[in-house]
Short mmCIF file of C-alpha atoms in Angstrom, two decimals:
data_model
loop_
_atom_site.label_atom_id
_atom_site.label_comp_id
_atom_site.label_asym_id
_atom_site.label_seq_id
_atom_site.Cartn_x
_atom_site.Cartn_y
_atom_site.Cartn_z
CA MET A 46 22.23 -13.20 -8.82
CA ASN A 47 19.89 -10.61 -9.21
CA LEU A 48 17.49 -11.60 -11.46
CA SER A 49 13.82 -11.04 -12.21
CA SER A 50 10.72 -13.17 -10.60
CA HIS A 51 10.00 -14.30 -13.82
CA ASP A 52 13.70 -15.30 -14.89
CA SER A 53 13.97 -16.68 -10.98
CA ARG A 54 11.56 -18.66 -11.71
CA ARG A 55 13.09 -20.51 -14.58
CA TYR A 56 16.24 -20.35 -13.18
CA ILE A 57 14.80 -22.83 -10.32
CA ARG A 58 13.03 -25.02 -13.32
CA LEU A 59 16.05 -25.73 -15.24
CA ARG A 60 17.85 -26.04 -11.85
CA TRP A 61 15.21 -29.32 -11.26
CA LEU A 62 15.06 -30.57 -14.13
CA TRP A 63 18.95 -31.08 -14.08
CA LEU A 64 18.08 -33.31 -10.79
CA ILE A 65 15.67 -35.10 -12.72
CA ALA A 66 18.61 -35.79 -15.70
CA LEU A 67 20.71 -36.95 -12.81
CA PHE A 68 18.81 -40.52 -12.14
CA PRO A 69 19.36 -41.80 -16.29
CA LEU A 70 23.34 -40.38 -15.58
CA TRP A 71 23.08 -42.71 -12.42
CA GLU A 72 21.93 -45.08 -14.08
CA LEU A 73 23.86 -45.14 -16.94
CA ILE A 74 27.22 -45.29 -14.02
CA ARG A 75 26.41 -48.29 -12.21
CA ARG A 76 25.73 -50.21 -15.74
CA SER A 77 28.37 -49.00 -18.07
CA PHE A 78 31.14 -49.77 -15.08
CA GLY A 79 29.01 -53.07 -13.63
CA VAL A 80 28.70 -51.05 -10.14
CA ASN A 81 28.10 -54.20 -7.94
CA PRO A 82 24.56 -52.89 -6.42
CA LEU A 83 25.48 -52.58 -3.09
CA LEU A 84 27.64 -49.68 -4.09
CA MET A 85 25.10 -48.26 -6.18
CA PRO A 86 21.80 -49.75 -5.93
CA PRO A 87 19.99 -50.26 -8.81
CA LEU A 88 17.54 -46.35 -9.28
CA ALA A 89 14.61 -48.40 -8.93
CA GLU A 90 14.90 -49.99 -6.25
CA ILE A 91 15.91 -46.64 -4.59
CA PHE A 92 12.56 -45.46 -5.81
CA ARG A 93 10.63 -48.40 -4.23
CA GLU A 94 12.66 -47.84 -1.05
CA PHE A 95 11.57 -44.72 -0.38
CA VAL A 96 7.92 -45.06 -1.82
CA HIS A 97 8.21 -47.72 0.48
CA GLY A 98 8.94 -45.68 3.24
CA ILE A 99 6.96 -43.39 2.59
CA THR A 100 3.09 -45.12 1.91
CA GLY A 101 4.80 -47.14 5.25
CA GLY A 102 5.12 -44.39 7.53
CA LYS A 103 8.35 -45.27 8.95
CA LEU A 104 10.39 -42.77 6.29
CA ALA A 105 7.88 -39.97 7.29
CA ALA A 106 7.74 -39.68 10.37
CA ARG A 107 11.27 -39.81 10.81
CA TRP A 108 11.27 -37.12 8.45
CA LEU A 109 8.81 -34.80 10.60
CA LEU A 110 9.95 -35.91 13.64
CA SER A 111 13.91 -34.34 11.76
CA MET A 112 11.69 -31.00 10.53
CA ALA A 113 9.72 -30.52 14.01
CA LEU A 114 13.11 -30.42 15.60
CA VAL A 115 14.93 -28.09 12.79
CA SER A 116 11.80 -26.35 12.94
CA GLY A 117 12.34 -25.94 16.82
CA GLY A 118 15.49 -25.12 16.78
CA LEU A 119 14.85 -22.51 14.44
CA ALA A 120 12.38 -20.96 16.59
CA ALA A 121 14.80 -20.71 19.45
CA GLY A 122 17.55 -19.70 17.47
CA THR A 123 15.21 -16.48 16.24
CA VAL A 124 13.73 -15.64 18.98
CA LEU A 125 17.06 -15.60 21.08
CA ALA A 126 18.67 -13.77 17.83
CA MET A 127 16.43 -11.10 18.95
CA ILE A 128 16.88 -11.06 22.92
CA LEU A 129 20.79 -10.75 21.49
CA VAL A 130 20.78 -8.08 19.02
CA LEU A 131 18.55 -5.93 21.33
CA ILE A 132 20.91 -6.58 24.77
CA SER A 133 23.51 -5.75 21.87
CA GLY A 134 21.74 -1.82 20.74
CA THR A 135 21.71 -1.11 24.49
CA GLY A 136 25.48 -0.13 24.36
CA ARG A 137 29.35 0.05 23.47
CA ALA A 138 29.45 -2.17 25.63
CA ALA A 139 27.44 -5.18 25.38
CA SER A 140 27.42 -4.48 21.99
CA SER A 141 31.61 -5.72 21.90
CA CYS A 142 30.96 -7.96 24.05
CA LEU A 143 28.11 -10.40 22.11
CA SER A 144 30.40 -8.83 18.43
CA LEU A 145 33.07 -11.22 20.67
CA ILE A 146 31.11 -14.04 21.37
CA SER A 147 29.53 -14.12 18.27
CA SER A 148 33.10 -14.06 16.33
CA LEU A 149 34.48 -16.76 18.79
CA MET A 150 30.82 -18.80 18.44
CA HIS A 151 30.35 -19.02 14.85
CA PRO A 152 32.80 -20.93 13.06
CA LEU A 153 32.19 -23.11 15.99
CA PRO A 154 31.03 -26.55 14.28
CA GLY A 155 28.28 -28.76 16.33
CA LEU A 156 29.75 -32.06 16.34
CA ALA A 157 33.12 -29.99 17.72
CA ILE A 158 30.73 -28.78 20.80
CA LEU A 159 29.42 -33.07 20.44
CA PRO A 160 32.04 -34.21 23.79
CA LEU A 161 30.67 -31.54 25.81
CA VAL A 162 26.87 -31.31 24.57
CA ILE A 163 27.27 -35.24 25.93
CA LEU A 164 28.86 -34.49 28.88
CA TRP A 165 26.67 -31.51 29.45
CA PHE A 166 22.61 -33.17 29.01
CA GLY A 167 23.30 -36.80 27.96
CA THR A 168 22.44 -37.59 24.64
CA GLY A 169 18.83 -37.37 24.35
CA THR A 170 16.69 -34.46 22.83
CA ASP A 171 18.38 -32.22 24.99
CA ALA A 172 20.96 -31.92 23.61
CA VAL A 173 20.11 -32.34 19.96
CA MET A 174 18.33 -29.67 20.62
CA PHE A 175 21.01 -27.20 21.69
CA ILE A 176 23.36 -28.52 18.96
CA ILE A 177 20.64 -27.04 16.71
CA ILE A 178 20.80 -23.79 18.16
CA HIS A 179 23.76 -23.24 17.98
CA ALA A 180 24.04 -23.89 14.49
CA VAL A 181 20.97 -21.36 13.73
CA LEU A 182 21.47 -18.74 16.42
CA TRP A 183 25.16 -17.29 15.45
CA PRO A 184 23.84 -16.69 12.01
CA ILE A 185 20.63 -15.12 12.42
CA PHE A 186 21.84 -13.20 14.79
CA VAL A 187 25.74 -11.56 12.91
CA ASN A 188 22.55 -11.06 10.25
CA LEU A 189 20.30 -9.10 12.03
CA GLU A 190 22.57 -6.71 13.50
CA SER A 191 23.75 -6.45 10.77
CA GLY A 192 19.91 -5.31 9.37
CA VAL A 193 19.60 -2.70 12.55
CA ARG A 194 22.87 -1.86 11.69
CA SER A 195 22.35 -0.64 8.47
CA LEU A 196 19.07 0.72 8.57
CA ALA A 197 17.60 3.84 6.78
CA PRO A 198 19.02 6.95 8.94
CA ALA A 199 15.70 9.12 8.03
CA TRP A 200 13.89 5.46 9.87
CA GLU A 201 15.76 5.89 12.91
CA ILE A 202 15.44 10.13 13.27
CA TYR A 203 11.50 8.88 13.16
CA ALA A 204 11.81 7.20 15.45
CA ARG A 205 13.36 9.61 17.59
CA ILE A 206 11.00 12.05 16.30
CA LEU A 207 7.24 10.06 17.74
CA ASN A 208 9.82 9.89 21.00
CA LEU A 209 9.79 6.15 20.29
CA GLY A 210 11.68 5.26 22.78
CA PRO A 211 14.59 1.95 22.27
CA TRP A 212 11.21 -0.72 23.12
CA LYS A 213 8.62 0.29 20.39
CA ALA A 214 11.93 1.69 18.06
CA PHE A 215 12.74 -2.05 18.13
CA ILE A 216 9.52 -4.36 17.69
CA HIS A 217 8.13 -1.57 15.26
CA ILE A 218 10.99 0.07 13.57
CA SER A 219 14.36 -2.69 13.88
CA LEU A 220 13.06 -5.68 13.66
CA PRO A 221 11.32 -5.18 10.78
CA GLY A 222 13.66 -2.97 9.09
CA SER A 223 16.17 -5.95 9.17
CA PHE A 224 13.11 -8.32 8.26
CA PRO A 225 15.30 -9.30 5.13
CA HIS A 226 18.36 -10.11 6.75
CA LEU A 227 16.58 -11.45 9.05
CA ILE A 228 15.22 -13.86 5.94
CA SER A 229 18.91 -14.19 5.13
CA GLY A 230 20.31 -15.57 8.14
CA LEU A 231 16.90 -18.34 8.87
CA ARG A 232 18.41 -19.36 5.43
CA THR A 233 21.70 -19.89 6.46
CA GLY A 234 20.61 -21.09 9.41
CA TRP A 235 18.15 -23.56 8.46
CA ALA A 236 21.38 -25.05 6.15
CA ARG A 237 23.41 -25.06 9.04
CA SER A 238 21.30 -26.85 11.69
CA TRP A 239 19.63 -29.50 8.90
CA ARG A 240 23.48 -30.49 9.08
CA ALA A 241 24.24 -30.42 12.26
CA PHE A 242 20.97 -32.25 13.08
CA ILE A 243 21.43 -35.15 10.57
CA ALA A 244 25.13 -35.17 11.81
CA ALA A 245 24.45 -35.46 15.75
CA GLU A 246 22.00 -37.85 15.11
CA MET A 247 24.44 -40.50 13.75
CA VAL A 248 26.52 -39.80 16.75
CA PHE A 249 23.98 -39.52 19.61
CA GLY A 250 22.08 -42.56 18.19
CA ALA A 251 17.99 -41.82 17.60
CA VAL A 252 16.35 -38.92 19.06
CA GLY A 253 12.95 -39.92 20.88
CA ALA A 254 10.90 -43.52 20.41
CA LEU A 255 11.83 -43.76 16.46
CA GLY A 256 14.30 -41.79 15.78
CA GLY A 257 15.37 -38.92 13.01
CA LEU A 258 16.22 -38.83 9.34
CA GLY A 259 20.89 -39.31 9.91
CA TRP A 260 19.13 -42.48 12.75
CA GLN A 261 17.88 -43.96 9.63
CA ILE A 262 21.14 -43.46 7.27
CA PHE A 263 22.90 -44.95 10.23
CA GLU A 264 20.32 -47.52 10.93
CA SER A 265 20.74 -48.73 7.14
CA ARG A 266 24.44 -48.66 7.39
CA VAL A 267 24.25 -51.25 9.84
CA MET A 268 21.87 -53.25 8.14
CA MET A 269 23.91 -52.44 4.68
CA ASP A 270 20.62 -51.50 3.77
CA THR A 271 22.40 -49.20 1.32
CA ALA A 272 18.88 -49.16 -1.37
CA ALA A 273 17.20 -47.38 2.04
CA LEU A 274 20.42 -45.33 3.03
CA TYR A 275 20.45 -44.01 -0.11
CA SER A 276 16.27 -42.85 -0.38
CA ALA A 277 16.91 -41.22 3.05
CA LEU A 278 19.86 -39.32 1.81
CA LEU A 279 17.84 -38.49 -0.93
CA VAL A 280 14.96 -36.89 1.82
CA VAL A 281 17.91 -35.19 3.19
CA MET A 282 18.58 -33.61 -0.08
CA LEU A 283 15.01 -32.58 -1.53
CA THR A 284 14.56 -30.74 1.65
CA GLY A 285 17.38 -29.31 1.76
CA MET A 286 16.87 -27.96 -1.82
CA ALA A 287 13.06 -27.91 -1.08
CA MET A 288 13.47 -25.38 1.75
CA GLU A 289 16.42 -23.74 0.86
CA GLU A 290 14.34 -23.15 -3.44
CA LEU A 291 11.27 -23.22 -2.45
CA ILE A 292 10.19 -21.75 0.31
CA LEU A 293 13.03 -19.47 1.31
CA ALA A 294 14.73 -17.59 -0.90
CA ARG A 295 11.87 -16.90 -2.21
CA TRP A 296 9.70 -15.36 0.83
CA GLU A 297 12.78 -13.47 0.69
CA ASN A 298 13.00 -12.55 -2.85
CA LYS A 299 9.70 -11.50 -2.61
CA VAL A 300 10.35 -9.57 0.86
CA ARG A 301 12.96 -7.29 -1.50
CA ARG A 302 10.76 -7.24 -4.34
CA LYS A 303 7.89 -5.75 -1.87
CA TRP A 304 10.81 -3.73 -0.69
CA GLY A 305 11.60 -2.09 -3.85
CA GLU A 306 14.80 -3.93 -3.42
CA LEU A 307 14.54 -5.88 -5.93
CA GLN A 308 13.28 -4.84 -9.96
CA THR A 309 10.04 -7.28 -9.83
CA MET B 15 -0.40 43.44 25.58
CA MET B 16 1.29 40.87 25.88
CA PRO B 17 4.24 40.39 22.44
CA VAL B 18 3.18 36.95 20.19
CA LYS B 19 5.79 34.38 21.55
CA PRO B 20 7.36 32.52 18.92
CA ALA B 21 6.35 29.04 17.64
CA LEU B 22 10.06 28.20 17.54
CA GLU B 23 13.17 30.00 18.67
CA LEU B 24 16.63 29.33 18.66
CA ARG B 25 17.93 31.28 20.25
CA LYS B 26 21.99 31.50 20.22
CA LEU B 27 22.99 28.00 18.30
CA THR B 28 26.41 27.00 18.77
CA ARG B 29 27.47 23.78 16.14
CA ARG B 30 30.29 22.49 15.63
CA TRP B 31 31.29 19.07 13.99
CA PRO B 32 34.78 16.88 16.01
CA GLY B 33 37.47 18.28 15.21
CA ARG B 34 36.51 21.46 12.67
CA GLU B 35 35.51 24.64 13.62
CA SER B 36 32.00 25.61 14.57
CA VAL B 37 29.08 25.37 11.31
CA PHE B 38 27.20 28.15 12.89
CA SER B 39 28.16 30.47 16.53
CA GLY B 40 26.19 32.16 18.43
CA LEU B 41 22.92 31.73 15.63
CA SER B 42 19.02 33.15 16.85
CA LEU B 43 16.08 33.46 14.58
CA SER B 44 12.50 33.18 15.01
CA VAL B 45 10.14 31.18 13.32
CA SER B 46 6.50 33.51 13.93
CA ARG B 47 3.18 31.51 14.26
CA GLY B 48 1.54 30.38 11.10
CA LYS B 49 4.16 31.39 8.84
CA ILE B 50 5.99 29.67 5.97
CA THR B 51 9.74 30.39 6.97
CA CYS B 52 12.41 29.72 4.70
CA LEU B 53 15.76 28.82 4.82
CA LEU B 54 17.64 30.33 2.13
CA GLY B 55 21.20 29.18 1.41
CA PRO B 56 24.13 27.78 -0.69
CA SER B 57 24.56 23.96 -0.12
CA GLY B 58 26.94 23.25 2.87
CA CYS B 59 26.53 26.62 4.73
CA GLY B 60 24.92 24.38 7.45
CA LYS B 61 20.55 25.32 6.58
CA SER B 62 20.42 21.36 7.46
CA THR B 63 22.69 20.93 10.29
CA LEU B 64 20.40 23.75 11.51
CA LEU B 65 17.11 21.78 10.87
CA ARG B 66 18.40 18.85 12.55
CA CYS B 67 19.18 21.14 15.66
CA ALA B 68 15.05 23.18 15.27
CA ALA B 69 14.38 19.43 15.62
CA SER B 70 16.44 18.73 18.85
CA LEU B 71 18.07 15.88 17.06
CA ASP B 72 21.99 17.30 16.61
CA THR B 73 22.72 18.34 20.13
CA VAL B 74 24.07 21.97 19.88
CA GLU B 75 26.97 23.08 22.13
CA SER B 76 25.22 26.15 23.52
CA GLY B 77 22.33 28.13 22.97
CA GLN B 78 18.68 26.69 23.82
CA ILE B 79 15.42 26.78 21.64
CA PHE B 80 11.86 27.60 22.38
CA ILE B 81 8.47 25.93 21.35
CA ASP B 82 6.10 29.06 22.40
CA GLY B 83 8.38 29.80 24.72
CA GLU B 84 8.72 27.33 26.50
CA PRO B 85 12.67 25.59 25.89
CA VAL B 86 13.06 22.48 24.75
CA THR B 87 15.80 19.25 24.64
CA GLU B 88 14.78 16.28 23.08
CA PRO B 89 12.74 15.39 19.70
CA SER B 90 8.76 15.99 19.89
CA PRO B 91 5.93 14.46 17.39
CA GLY B 92 5.23 17.77 17.53
CA ARG B 93 7.26 19.27 15.71
CA GLN B 94 7.96 17.18 12.34
CA LEU B 95 11.07 16.89 10.47
CA ILE B 96 10.42 15.79 6.46
CA LEU B 97 13.85 15.14 4.62
CA GLN B 98 14.18 15.42 1.09
CA ASP B 99 15.28 11.34 1.30
CA ASP B 100 13.90 8.50 -0.93
CA ARG B 101 13.38 6.33 2.11
CA GLN B 102 11.06 7.81 4.31
CA LEU B 103 8.00 5.77 4.45
CA LEU B 104 8.17 2.49 5.82
CA PRO B 105 8.45 -0.05 3.42
CA TRP B 106 6.88 -3.16 4.97
CA LEU B 107 3.70 -0.12 5.62
CA SER B 108 0.66 -0.38 2.83
CA VAL B 109 0.74 3.76 2.70
CA LYS B 110 -2.71 3.80 4.86
CA ASP B 111 -0.58 1.60 7.54
CA ASN B 112 1.95 4.83 7.47
CA VAL B 113 -0.71 7.60 6.98
CA SER B 114 -1.21 6.00 10.85
CA PHE B 115 1.86 4.58 12.44
CA PRO B 116 1.96 7.81 14.93
CA VAL B 117 -1.87 7.43 15.94
CA ARG B 118 -0.72 3.92 15.49
CA MET B 119 2.15 4.72 18.41
CA GLY B 120 0.64 6.73 20.39
CA SER B 121 2.78 9.55 18.94
CA ALA B 122 0.12 12.01 17.75
CA CYS B 123 0.01 15.23 19.44
CA GLY B 124 -3.79 16.52 19.44
CA THR B 125 -6.71 14.40 19.70
CA GLY B 126 -4.50 11.16 18.05
CA ILE B 127 -7.93 10.43 16.14
CA ALA B 128 -6.84 12.38 12.81
CA ASP B 129 -8.31 10.05 9.85
CA SER B 130 -5.56 8.21 8.08
CA GLU B 131 -7.79 7.97 4.88
CA GLU B 132 -8.76 11.76 5.26
CA LEU B 133 -5.41 12.86 5.25
CA LEU B 134 -4.54 11.56 1.84
CA SER B 135 -7.60 12.40 0.57
CA LEU B 136 -5.34 15.54 1.51
CA VAL B 137 -2.43 15.40 -0.37
CA GLY B 138 -4.49 13.69 -3.36
CA LEU B 139 -3.31 10.36 -2.47
CA ALA B 140 -7.89 8.47 -1.98
CA ASP B 141 -6.71 5.93 -4.01
CA ALA B 142 -3.05 5.03 -2.91
CA GLY B 143 -3.45 4.01 0.40
CA SER B 144 -3.00 0.22 0.10
CA LEU B 145 0.42 0.35 -2.15
CA PHE B 146 3.84 -0.42 -0.38
CA PRO B 147 6.11 2.19 -0.29
CA ALA B 148 7.85 0.74 -3.51
CA GLN B 149 5.23 1.52 -5.92
CA LEU B 150 4.95 5.06 -5.01
CA SER B 151 6.82 7.55 -7.49
CA GLY B 152 9.58 10.31 -6.10
CA GLY B 153 5.95 13.02 -5.65
CA MET B 154 3.43 10.31 -4.34
CA LYS B 155 6.35 9.42 -1.97
CA GLN B 156 6.48 12.82 -0.50
CA ARG B 157 2.81 12.73 -0.35
CA ALA B 158 2.85 10.26 1.68
CA VAL B 159 5.43 11.53 3.99
CA LEU B 160 3.60 14.63 4.59
CA ALA B 161 0.09 12.93 5.10
CA ARG B 162 1.54 10.78 7.25
CA ALA B 163 3.32 13.92 9.15
CA LEU B 164 0.46 15.29 9.44
CA ALA B 165 -1.34 12.47 11.21
CA ALA B 166 1.30 13.18 14.46
CA GLU B 167 -1.29 16.90 14.42
CA PRO B 168 1.95 18.99 14.91
CA GLY B 169 2.26 22.20 14.93
CA ILE B 170 4.97 22.83 13.78
CA LEU B 171 7.04 21.17 9.98
CA LEU B 172 10.61 21.54 9.90
CA LEU B 173 11.49 20.94 6.08
CA ASP B 174 14.23 19.78 4.98
CA GLU B 175 14.44 20.38 0.48
CA PRO B 176 11.97 17.67 0.17
CA PHE B 177 10.72 18.73 -2.83
CA ALA B 178 14.61 18.66 -4.51
CA ALA B 179 14.55 15.55 -6.08
CA LEU B 180 11.44 14.95 -8.22
CA ASP B 181 10.83 17.36 -11.34
CA SER B 182 9.83 21.03 -11.81
CA GLU B 183 6.50 19.43 -13.06
CA ILE B 184 5.90 17.29 -9.59
CA ARG B 185 7.11 20.02 -7.36
CA LYS B 186 4.82 23.20 -8.88
CA ARG B 187 2.15 20.29 -7.63
CA LEU B 188 3.28 20.04 -3.69
CA HIS B 189 3.91 23.61 -3.49
CA VAL B 190 0.41 23.72 -4.28
CA VAL B 191 -0.55 20.81 -2.10
CA LEU B 192 1.53 22.10 0.50
CA LYS B 193 0.07 25.91 0.53
CA ASP B 194 -3.45 24.56 0.72
CA ILE B 195 -2.00 22.06 3.87
CA HIS B 196 -0.79 25.45 5.80
CA ARG B 197 -3.64 27.57 5.22
CA GLU B 198 -6.35 24.66 6.02
CA LYS B 199 -3.93 23.27 9.76
CA ASN B 200 -2.41 27.26 9.87
CA LEU B 201 1.17 25.21 10.09
CA THR B 202 4.42 26.61 11.30
CA ILE B 203 6.41 26.04 8.65
CA LEU B 204 11.03 26.64 8.50
CA LEU B 205 11.49 25.73 4.76
CA VAL B 206 15.59 25.00 3.92
CA THR B 207 16.46 25.44 0.28
CA HIS B 208 18.51 26.36 -1.85
CA ASP B 209 15.96 26.99 -4.89
CA VAL B 210 14.73 30.46 -5.08
CA ALA B 211 12.07 30.09 -6.96
CA GLU B 212 10.19 28.02 -4.44
CA ALA B 213 11.05 30.82 -1.91
CA LEU B 214 8.96 32.96 -3.79
CA ILE B 215 6.40 30.80 -4.15
CA LEU B 216 5.66 29.10 -0.58
CA ALA B 217 7.34 31.15 2.30
CA ASP B 218 5.98 34.05 4.03
CA THR B 219 9.60 35.26 5.31
CA ILE B 220 13.00 34.26 3.60
CA ILE B 221 15.99 34.59 5.87
CA TYR B 222 18.99 34.18 3.47
CA MET B 223 22.37 31.97 4.80
CA ASP B 224 25.74 32.73 3.82
CA SER B 225 28.54 30.10 3.79
CA GLN B 226 30.01 31.85 7.38
CA GLY B 227 26.61 30.78 8.94
CA LEU B 228 25.40 33.95 9.61
CA LEU B 229 22.04 34.75 9.17
CA SER B 230 21.09 38.14 7.16
CA PRO B 231 17.68 39.62 9.17
CA PRO B 232 13.85 38.41 7.96
CA GLU B 233 12.96 40.14 4.24
CA GLU B 234 9.17 39.72 4.37
CA ASN B 235 8.51 37.90 1.21
CA PRO B 236 7.42 40.27 -1.99
CA LEU B 237 5.18 37.97 -3.50
CA ARG B 238 3.03 36.94 -0.28
CA ASN B 239 -0.02 36.83 -0.60
CA LYS B 240 0.54 37.02 -4.46
CA ARG B 241 -0.84 34.00 -5.36
CA ASP B 242 -1.20 35.10 -9.01
CA ALA B 243 1.51 37.61 -9.47
CA GLU B 244 2.19 39.09 -11.79
CA SER B 245 4.97 36.86 -13.87
CA ASN B 246 6.77 39.67 -14.33
CA ASP B 247 6.84 41.06 -10.95
CA PHE B 248 7.77 37.05 -10.66
CA PHE B 249 10.25 37.24 -12.56
CA ARG B 250 11.48 40.50 -11.51
CA GLU B 251 12.07 39.47 -7.47
CA THR B 252 13.69 35.88 -8.30
CA VAL B 253 16.10 37.65 -10.64
CA ARG B 254 17.44 39.78 -7.75
CA MET B 255 16.88 37.29 -5.35
CA ARG B 256 18.72 34.98 -7.54
CA ARG B 257 22.15 37.22 -7.81
CA ARG B 258 22.13 38.17 -4.64
CA TYR B 259 22.09 34.21 -3.64
CA GLU B 260 24.81 33.62 -6.27
CA SER B 261 26.57 36.37 -3.97
CA LEU B 262 26.04 33.38 -1.38
CA VAL B 263 27.60 30.77 -3.54
CA ASP B 264 30.56 32.64 -4.87
CA ALA B 265 31.28 33.50 -1.24
CA VAL B 266 31.25 29.40 -0.68
CA ASN B 267 33.43 29.08 -4.07
CA VAL B 268 36.27 31.68 -2.58
#
């Protein structure tokens, strides 16, 4: 949907209002059908757990750990994707080889390679980081490569006229020129890595001494503490939504507007 | 006295598209130093291909390109190409950063100290340095592209219908800007156009290119050095050239 800056802000505000409207609906369903509080705890209890988790520091620390790991994986995956795109640009053989590898790896869910990852890295932070990088790398690579391929022909001509050479041309023309595509890749990569991390932690167990949000969900299930489980799920959902709508999508729109690709 | 070498010389160039007849064959062209040479011809006759070859961006099947008498095979910042394209500026850089780009990349030919603000003033964009390309009109973009090309301190400007997409008023203003810059910087310019009036306004020498990719002998522009030429002269020459030009277009259509 191609919305102007003002319309886009209104649209996002409306979506967050709908989110708030869902809370009373939860309570309405729970009370109307007399649902067991273990399955659907009262909203107040979920919020109490949520606030307690934040103020007590445990949920906040786990959220921070999760964000740090996923952000680290995003950064590493982005750098790796850039290196792969640079290699891919060296010739047809490299390009076709990397294209094949990305076609094979891109559809492969992180969870599907968990048994192998456990064999290779054990169940520590390295294994989780590998899963995150796998989730991030391929969508960013595919988007970035598509961006480099669709650069304005006039920029390539200009790079040739200035005799920039392949490295300078990549750093100063191709990379910044495909920046909107890179952000698109980051959006997909972020969503995939966030899901992969939460899922991986529920299989691997706690990452580090404290564990992340995946471990919080797993722990709450074992303790049958559904209010804490829902509060952790709420954090996972809100973080995903905020990251996508308030940071990455806005960033992409801002860049595309600055470039004249979207109306202001 | 030694004969003066042309600033740009294309000698017996042949260019073919794969699986097609040649765009041009055995074509030769000389561009004198400090002059504006205008290549006038109908669409599709190979003018732009010739200009790309002159910039060494396209490989030729045979023939050679000489700059100041020296053969060249690779593109160089000394031969700046300006296109009609709306997306020549780098959209992530401000206008000022776009103009200083060749200097920052170490690609400028001369002293490499061209002042981007001075160049922006020269093209009438003194106040637009902090803007981004998306905030500029079509005419302002072409001025900024011109300033950026000048920042590389080129000896030769290759212009591929740079003003074709602009409305007539802006085009007139840019003709004046280009003439002034040409005089001030003593540039050698090869301009490709299909606009007869543009050729008469700007060129020192006019060369026709027909649908077969053949060049006519260079003709001196009858209105050369007559900036205030009588409007009757201008009208008469425009009509004469347009007739000749239309005969080339008809040849394409046939």
